[in-house]
PDB file of C-alpha atoms in Angstrom:
ATOM      1  CA  MET A   1      -0.040   0.067  -0.411  1.00 44.00           C
ATOM      2  CA  LYS A   2       2.974   2.609   1.093  1.00 47.00           C
ATOM      3  CA  ARG A   3       4.538   1.598  -2.822  1.00 45.00           C
ATOM      4  CA  THR A   4       0.834   2.060  -4.248  1.00 45.00           C
ATOM      5  CA  LEU A   5       1.832   6.000  -2.185  1.00 43.00           C
ATOM      6  CA  TYR A   6       4.865   6.934  -2.766  1.00 43.00           C
ATOM      7  CA  VAL A   7       3.737   6.306  -6.530  1.00 41.00           C
ATOM      8  CA  SER A   8       1.567   7.479  -6.679  1.00 44.00           C
ATOM      9  CA  ALA A   9       3.026  10.602  -5.932  1.00 44.00           C
ATOM     10  CA  ALA A  10       6.095  10.204  -7.908  1.00 44.00           C
ATOM     11  CA  THR A  11       3.986  10.012 -10.568  1.00 44.00           C
ATOM     12  CA  ALA A  12       2.412  13.504  -9.555  1.00 44.00           C
ATOM     13  CA  VAL A  13       4.800  15.243  -9.099  1.00 40.00           C
ATOM     14  CA  VAL A  14       6.741  14.597 -12.818  1.00 38.00           C
ATOM     15  CA  LEU A  15       2.975  15.353 -14.381  1.00 39.00           C
ATOM     16  CA  VAL A  16       3.336  18.383 -12.752  1.00 42.00           C
ATOM     17  CA  ALA A  17       6.589  19.734 -13.445  1.00 46.00           C
ATOM     18  CA  GLY A  18       6.763  17.793 -16.554  1.00 48.00           C
ATOM     19  CA  GLY A  19       2.807  18.767 -17.926  1.00 46.00           C
ATOM     20  CA  PRO A  20       3.695  22.493 -19.430  1.00 43.00           C
ATOM     21  CA  VAL A  21       7.282  20.969 -20.810  1.00 39.00           C
ATOM     22  CA  ALA A  22       4.954  18.038 -23.004  1.00 39.00           C
ATOM     23  CA  VAL A  23       2.506  20.480 -24.098  1.00 35.00           C
ATOM     24  CA  ALA A  24       5.241  22.835 -25.220  1.00 38.00           C
ATOM     25  CA  ALA A  25       6.746  19.961 -27.309  1.00 39.00           C
ATOM     26  CA  ALA A  26       3.448  18.634 -28.114  1.00 38.00           C
ATOM     27  CA  ALA A  27       2.559  22.839 -29.376  1.00 38.00           C
ATOM     28  CA  THR A  28       6.056  22.669 -31.242  1.00 37.00           C
ATOM     29  CA  ALA A  29       5.863  19.475 -32.422  1.00 39.00           C
ATOM     30  CA  ASP A  30       2.295  20.694 -33.962  1.00 37.00           C
ATOM     31  CA  THR A  31       4.337  24.148 -35.357  1.00 34.00           C
ATOM     32  CA  ALA A  32       6.857  22.244 -36.719  1.00 35.00           C
ATOM     33  CA  ARG A  33       3.870  19.921 -38.615  1.00 33.00           C
ATOM     34  CA  THR A  34       1.918  22.923 -39.868  1.00 31.00           C
ATOM     35  CA  VAL A  35       4.897  25.107 -40.752  1.00 31.00           C
ATOM     36  CA  THR A  36       6.432  22.598 -43.450  1.00 30.00           C
ATOM     37  CA  SER A  37       3.334  21.505 -44.636  1.00 30.00           C
ATOM     38  CA  ALA A  38       1.988  25.144 -45.261  1.00 31.00           C
ATOM     39  CA  ALA A  39       5.336  26.261 -46.709  1.00 31.00           C
ATOM     40  CA  ALA A  40       5.121  23.504 -50.159  1.00 34.00           C
ATOM     41  CA  VAL A  41       5.705  25.879 -52.957  1.00 37.00           C
ATOM     42  CA  PRO A  42       1.966  26.057 -54.966  1.00 45.00           C
ATOM     43  CA  GLY A  43       2.791  23.704 -57.936  1.00 48.00           C
ATOM     44  CA  ASP A  44       5.275  21.153 -56.955  1.00 78.00           C
ATOM     45  CA  VAL A  45       3.708  18.772 -59.731  1.00 93.00           C
ATOM     46  CA  THR A  46       4.543  19.269 -62.770  1.00 94.00           C
ATOM     47  CA  ALA A  47       2.950  18.640 -65.367  1.00 96.00           C
ATOM     48  CA  GLU A  48       3.929  15.892 -66.453  1.00 95.00           C
ATOM     49  CA  ALA A  49       3.317  14.006 -63.183  1.00 95.00           C
ATOM     50  CA  ALA A  50      -0.060  15.528 -62.989  1.00 97.00           C
ATOM     51  CA  ALA A  51      -0.734  13.447 -66.019  1.00 97.00           C
ATOM     52  CA  ALA A  52       0.695  10.743 -64.681  1.00 96.00           C
ATOM     53  CA  ALA A  53      -0.890  10.772 -61.270  1.00 96.00           C
ATOM     54  CA  ALA A  54      -4.453  11.113 -63.106  1.00 97.00           C
ATOM     55  CA  LEU A  55      -3.763   7.826 -64.720  1.00 97.00           C
ATOM     56  CA  LYS A  56      -2.862   6.181 -62.478  1.00 96.00           C
ATOM     57  CA  LYS A  57      -6.234   6.707 -60.659  1.00 95.00           C
ATOM     58  CA  TYR A  58      -8.612   6.605 -63.806  1.00 96.00           C
ATOM     59  CA  PRO A  59      -5.924   4.659 -66.395  1.00 96.00           C
ATOM     60  CA  GLY A  60      -7.132   5.690 -69.998  1.00 96.00           C
ATOM     61  CA  VAL A  61      -6.293   9.007 -72.162  1.00 97.00           C
ATOM     62  CA  VAL A  62      -4.973  12.242 -71.462  1.00 98.00           C
ATOM     63  CA  GLU A  63      -7.931  14.843 -73.728  1.00 97.00           C
ATOM     64  CA  SER A  64      -6.225  17.872 -71.503  1.00 97.00           C
ATOM     65  CA  LEU A  65      -4.654  18.916 -68.858  1.00 97.00           C
ATOM     66  CA  ASP A  66      -4.882  22.680 -66.965  1.00 97.00           C
ATOM     67  CA  LEU A  67      -2.506  24.390 -64.245  1.00 96.00           C
ATOM     68  CA  ASP A  68      -5.385  26.776 -62.081  1.00 94.00           C
ATOM     69  CA  GLY A  69      -3.175  27.887 -59.337  1.00 93.00           C
ATOM     70  CA  THR A  70      -1.636  24.874 -57.154  1.00 93.00           C
ATOM     71  CA  VAL A  71      -4.167  22.825 -58.621  1.00 96.00           C
ATOM     72  CA  TRP A  72      -4.037  20.885 -62.105  1.00 97.00           C
ATOM     73  CA  HIS A  73      -7.075  19.846 -64.087  1.00 98.00           C
ATOM     74  CA  VAL A  74      -6.922  16.676 -66.485  1.00 98.00           C
ATOM     75  CA  ASP A  75      -9.672  14.954 -68.049  1.00 97.00           C
ATOM     76  CA  VAL A  76      -8.843  11.164 -69.124  1.00 97.00           C
ATOM     77  CA  ILE A  77     -10.788   9.651 -71.404  1.00 97.00           C
ATOM     78  CA  SER A  78     -11.009   5.145 -70.967  1.00 96.00           C
ATOM     79  CA  LYS A  79      -9.439   3.531 -73.500  1.00 95.00           C
ATOM     80  CA  ASP A  80     -12.665   1.708 -75.585  1.00 95.00           C
ATOM     81  CA  GLY A  81     -13.957   5.600 -75.082  1.00 95.00           C
ATOM     82  CA  LYS A  82     -17.030   4.944 -72.951  1.00 95.00           C
ATOM     83  CA  GLY A  83     -15.248   6.958 -69.745  1.00 95.00           C
ATOM     84  CA  HIS A  84     -14.259   9.859 -69.231  1.00 96.00           C
ATOM     85  CA  ALA A  85     -13.405  11.630 -65.609  1.00 96.00           C
ATOM     86  CA  GLU A  86     -12.480  14.984 -64.620  1.00 97.00           C
ATOM     87  CA  LEU A  87      -9.729  15.124 -62.143  1.00 97.00           C
ATOM     88  CA  GLU A  88      -7.984  17.433 -60.236  1.00 97.00           C
ATOM     89  CA  VAL A  89      -4.127  17.123 -58.924  1.00 97.00           C
ATOM     90  CA  ALA A  90      -3.208  19.484 -56.372  1.00 96.00           C
ATOM     91  CA  ALA A  91       0.964  20.418 -55.434  1.00 93.00           C
ATOM     92  CA  ASP A  92       0.834  17.563 -53.250  1.00 92.00           C
ATOM     93  CA  GLY A  93       0.216  15.068 -55.663  1.00 92.00           C
ATOM     94  CA  THR A  94      -3.195  13.680 -53.974  1.00 94.00           C
ATOM     95  CA  VAL A  95      -5.608  12.935 -56.522  1.00 96.00           C
ATOM     96  CA  THR A  96      -9.476  14.069 -56.580  1.00 95.00           C
ATOM     97  CA  GLU A  97     -11.967  12.703 -58.941  1.00 94.00           C
ATOM     98  CA  GLU A  98     -14.569  15.508 -59.431  1.00 94.00           C
ATOM     99  CA  ASN A  99     -16.970  13.876 -62.349  1.00 93.00           C
ATOM    100  CA  ARG A 100     -17.052  11.323 -63.484  1.00 94.00           C
ATOM    101  CA  ASP A 101     -19.327   9.622 -66.806  1.00 93.00           C
ATOM    102  CA  THR A 102     -19.543   5.831 -67.748  1.00 92.00           C
ATOM    103  CA  ASP A 103     -21.788   6.644 -70.482  1.00 91.00           C
ATOM    104  CA  GLU A 104     -20.056   8.621 -74.522  1.00 90.00           C
ATOM    105  CA  ASN A 105     -20.052   7.952 -77.071  1.00 92.00           C
ATOM    106  CA  ALA A 106     -16.363   5.987 -78.187  1.00 92.00           C
ATOM    107  CA  ALA A 107     -16.690   7.748 -81.478  1.00 92.00           C
ATOM    108  CA  GLU A 108     -16.469  10.792 -80.512  1.00 92.00           C
ATOM    109  CA  HIS A 109     -12.761   9.916 -78.772  1.00 93.00           C
ATOM    110  CA  LYS A 110     -11.598   7.594 -81.301  1.00 93.00           C
ATOM    111  CA  ASP A 111      -9.256  10.031 -82.636  1.00 93.00           C
ATOM    112  CA  LEU A 112      -7.748  10.273 -79.352  1.00 95.00           C
ATOM    113  CA  ILE A 113      -6.662   7.324 -78.961  1.00 95.00           C
ATOM    114  CA  ALA A 114      -6.403   7.212 -82.470  1.00 94.00           C
ATOM    115  CA  ALA A 115      -3.322   9.019 -82.077  1.00 94.00           C
ATOM    116  CA  LYS A 116       0.152   7.591 -82.913  1.00 96.00           C
ATOM    117  CA  VAL A 117       1.127  11.338 -79.840  1.00 97.00           C
ATOM    118  CA  THR A 118       0.171  11.204 -77.228  1.00 97.00           C
ATOM    119  CA  ALA A 119      -0.848  14.513 -74.113  1.00 97.00           C
ATOM    120  CA  GLU A 120       2.769  13.014 -72.445  1.00 97.00           C
ATOM    121  CA  GLN A 121       4.696  13.376 -75.902  1.00 97.00           C
ATOM    122  CA  ALA A 122       2.998  16.419 -77.097  1.00 97.00           C
ATOM    123  CA  MET A 123       3.881  18.652 -73.586  1.00 97.00           C
ATOM    124  CA  LYS A 124       8.001  16.701 -73.942  1.00 96.00           C
ATOM    125  CA  ALA A 125       8.268  18.392 -77.829  1.00 96.00           C
ATOM    126  CA  ALA A 126       6.742  21.880 -76.967  1.00 95.00           C
ATOM    127  CA  VAL A 127       9.779  21.610 -73.693  1.00 95.00           C
ATOM    128  CA  ALA A 128      12.402  20.763 -76.950  1.00 94.00           C
ATOM    129  CA  ALA A 129      10.926  23.609 -79.081  1.00 91.00           C
ATOM    130  CA  HIS A 130      10.970  26.904 -76.326  1.00 90.00           C
ATOM    131  CA  PRO A 131      12.374  24.947 -72.343  1.00 93.00           C
ATOM    132  CA  GLY A 132      10.143  25.642 -69.743  1.00 94.00           C
ATOM    133  CA  GLN A 133       6.653  24.602 -67.880  1.00 95.00           C
ATOM    134  CA  VAL A 134       3.917  22.506 -69.492  1.00 96.00           C
ATOM    135  CA  THR A 135       1.047  24.719 -67.779  1.00 96.00           C
ATOM    136  CA  THR A 136      -1.724  23.240 -70.737  1.00 97.00           C
ATOM    137  CA  VAL A 137      -2.356  20.839 -72.678  1.00 97.00           C
ATOM    138  CA  GLU A 138      -4.860  20.318 -74.940  1.00 97.00           C
ATOM    139  CA  TRP A 139      -6.579  17.593 -78.061  1.00 96.00           C
ATOM    140  CA  ASP A 140      -8.030  20.065 -80.991  1.00 91.00           C
ATOM    141  CA  ASN A 141      -8.546  20.252 -84.202  1.00 81.00           C
ATOM    142  CA  ASP A 142      -8.761  23.312 -86.931  1.00 71.00           C
ATOM    143  CA  ASP A 143     -11.499  23.115 -89.899  1.00 65.00           C
ATOM    144  CA  ASN A 144     -10.076  20.883 -91.296  1.00 67.00           C
ATOM    145  CA  SER A 145     -10.561  18.166 -89.614  1.00 71.00           C
ATOM    146  CA  ALA A 146      -6.140  18.656 -88.492  1.00 83.00           C
ATOM    147  CA  TYR A 147      -6.033  16.776 -85.515  1.00 90.00           C
ATOM    148  CA  TYR A 148      -2.903  18.904 -82.680  1.00 94.00           C
ATOM    149  CA  TRP A 149      -2.815  19.262 -79.037  1.00 96.00           C
ATOM    150  CA  HIS A 150      -2.841  22.521 -78.435  1.00 95.00           C
ATOM    151  CA  VAL A 151       0.257  23.183 -76.098  1.00 96.00           C
ATOM    152  CA  GLU A 152       1.511  26.477 -73.495  1.00 95.00           C
ATOM    153  CA  VAL A 153       4.688  27.080 -71.499  1.00 94.00           C
ATOM    154  CA  LYS A 154       5.660  29.592 -69.361  1.00 94.00           C
ATOM    155  CA  GLY A 155       9.411  30.246 -70.106  1.00 92.00           C
ATOM    156  CA  ALA A 156      11.690  31.762 -67.320  1.00 92.00           C
ATOM    157  CA  ASP A 157      11.109  34.587 -68.279  1.00 93.00           C
ATOM    158  CA  ASN A 158       7.538  34.086 -67.110  1.00 91.00           C
ATOM    159  CA  LYS A 159       6.014  34.561 -71.170  1.00 91.00           C
ATOM    160  CA  THR A 160       3.599  32.809 -72.305  1.00 91.00           C
ATOM    161  CA  TRP A 161       4.674  30.135 -75.675  1.00 90.00           C
ATOM    162  CA  ASP A 162       1.287  28.704 -77.561  1.00 91.00           C
ATOM    163  CA  GLY A 163       2.508  25.771 -79.396  1.00 90.00           C
ATOM    164  CA  ARG A 164       0.974  23.684 -81.463  1.00 93.00           C
ATOM    165  CA  VAL A 165       2.200  20.008 -81.684  1.00 95.00           C
ATOM    166  CA  ASP A 166       1.210  17.392 -84.773  1.00 93.00           C
ATOM    167  CA  ALA A 167      -1.083  14.488 -82.865  1.00 94.00           C
ATOM    168  CA  THR A 168       0.719  12.195 -85.885  1.00 93.00           C
ATOM    169  CA  THR A 169       4.181  13.195 -85.767  1.00 94.00           C
ATOM    170  CA  ALA A 170       4.421  15.456 -82.643  1.00 95.00           C
ATOM    171  CA  LYS A 171       5.926  18.026 -84.838  1.00 95.00           C
ATOM    172  CA  VAL A 172       5.652  21.326 -83.425  1.00 92.00           C
ATOM    173  CA  THR A 173       3.424  23.389 -86.776  1.00 75.00           C
ATOM    174  CA  THR A 174       3.281  26.503 -85.397  1.00 65.00           C
ATOM    175  CA  SER A 175       4.906  29.139 -82.253  1.00 52.00           C
ATOM    176  CA  THR A 176       4.209  32.471 -80.218  1.00 47.00           C
ATOM    177  CA  ASP A 177       4.922  34.361 -77.594  1.00 45.00           C
ATOM    178  CA  SER A 178       2.464  36.221 -75.536  1.00 46.00           C
ATOM    179  CA  ASP A 179       3.578  39.010 -73.008  1.00 42.00           C
ATOM    180  CA  SER A 180       0.517  37.168 -70.617  1.00 42.00           C
ATOM    181  CA  ASP A 181       0.565  35.161 -68.612  1.00 42.00           C
ATOM    182  CA  SER A 182      -2.308  34.205 -68.192  1.00 41.00           C
ATOM    183  CA  ASP A 183      -4.326  31.117 -68.512  1.00 41.00           C
ATOM    184  CA  SER A 184      -6.133  28.742 -71.340  1.00 41.00           C
ATOM    185  CA  ASP A 185      -9.892  30.621 -70.020  1.00 39.00           C
ATOM    186  CA  SER A 186      -8.634  33.677 -71.848  1.00 37.00           C
ATOM    187  CA  ASN A 187      -7.516  32.529 -75.037  1.00 40.00           C
ATOM    188  CA  ASP A 188     -10.861  29.922 -75.381  1.00 38.00           C
ATOM    189  CA  ASP A 189     -12.575  31.713 -78.060  1.00 38.00           C
ATOM    190  CA  ASP A 190      -9.744  32.306 -80.385  1.00 40.00           C
ATOM    191  CA  ASN A 191      -8.523  28.683 -80.044  1.00 40.00           C
ATOM    192  CA  ASN A 192     -12.407  26.761 -80.966  1.00 37.00           C
TER     193      ASN A 192
END
């Protein structure tokens, strides 16, 4: 009985004396975790990594990929052309499925699925033509039904470079420099 009393008394002394220290240590650990996660640089995930993460979540073919702030919006078409998923890839690589459709018209996606040049290959070709970070890649065609990838690359000078990458040859067919650092949404009317 005396032994239990001594152990209880000793425990109480340790808790009283060590309590504030334990609370401070715990608070410091929480602050360290918060600072570390908040210190993540926006856009840590590249376009290529966002595409890979999206395809891991929803296998298929990337139809479009666009950086909006720190989040990548990725549209993926299933390999049979009947499925479509809208995904978001956060700066830390986390993938969230925003929408999924399983009754797409496969005929509408046959050219994308059969394309010799994928979105990933188009990004590589665009960066080879103009070094920088890809901010947008979109499957598109002109009035003559010639399919291509529209790719935007932001250079080290913060200028946005627009290019078309042929869906058969991966050849960059047009490019222009622009002082604009806006996203592709402002250019949608020009490209449709």
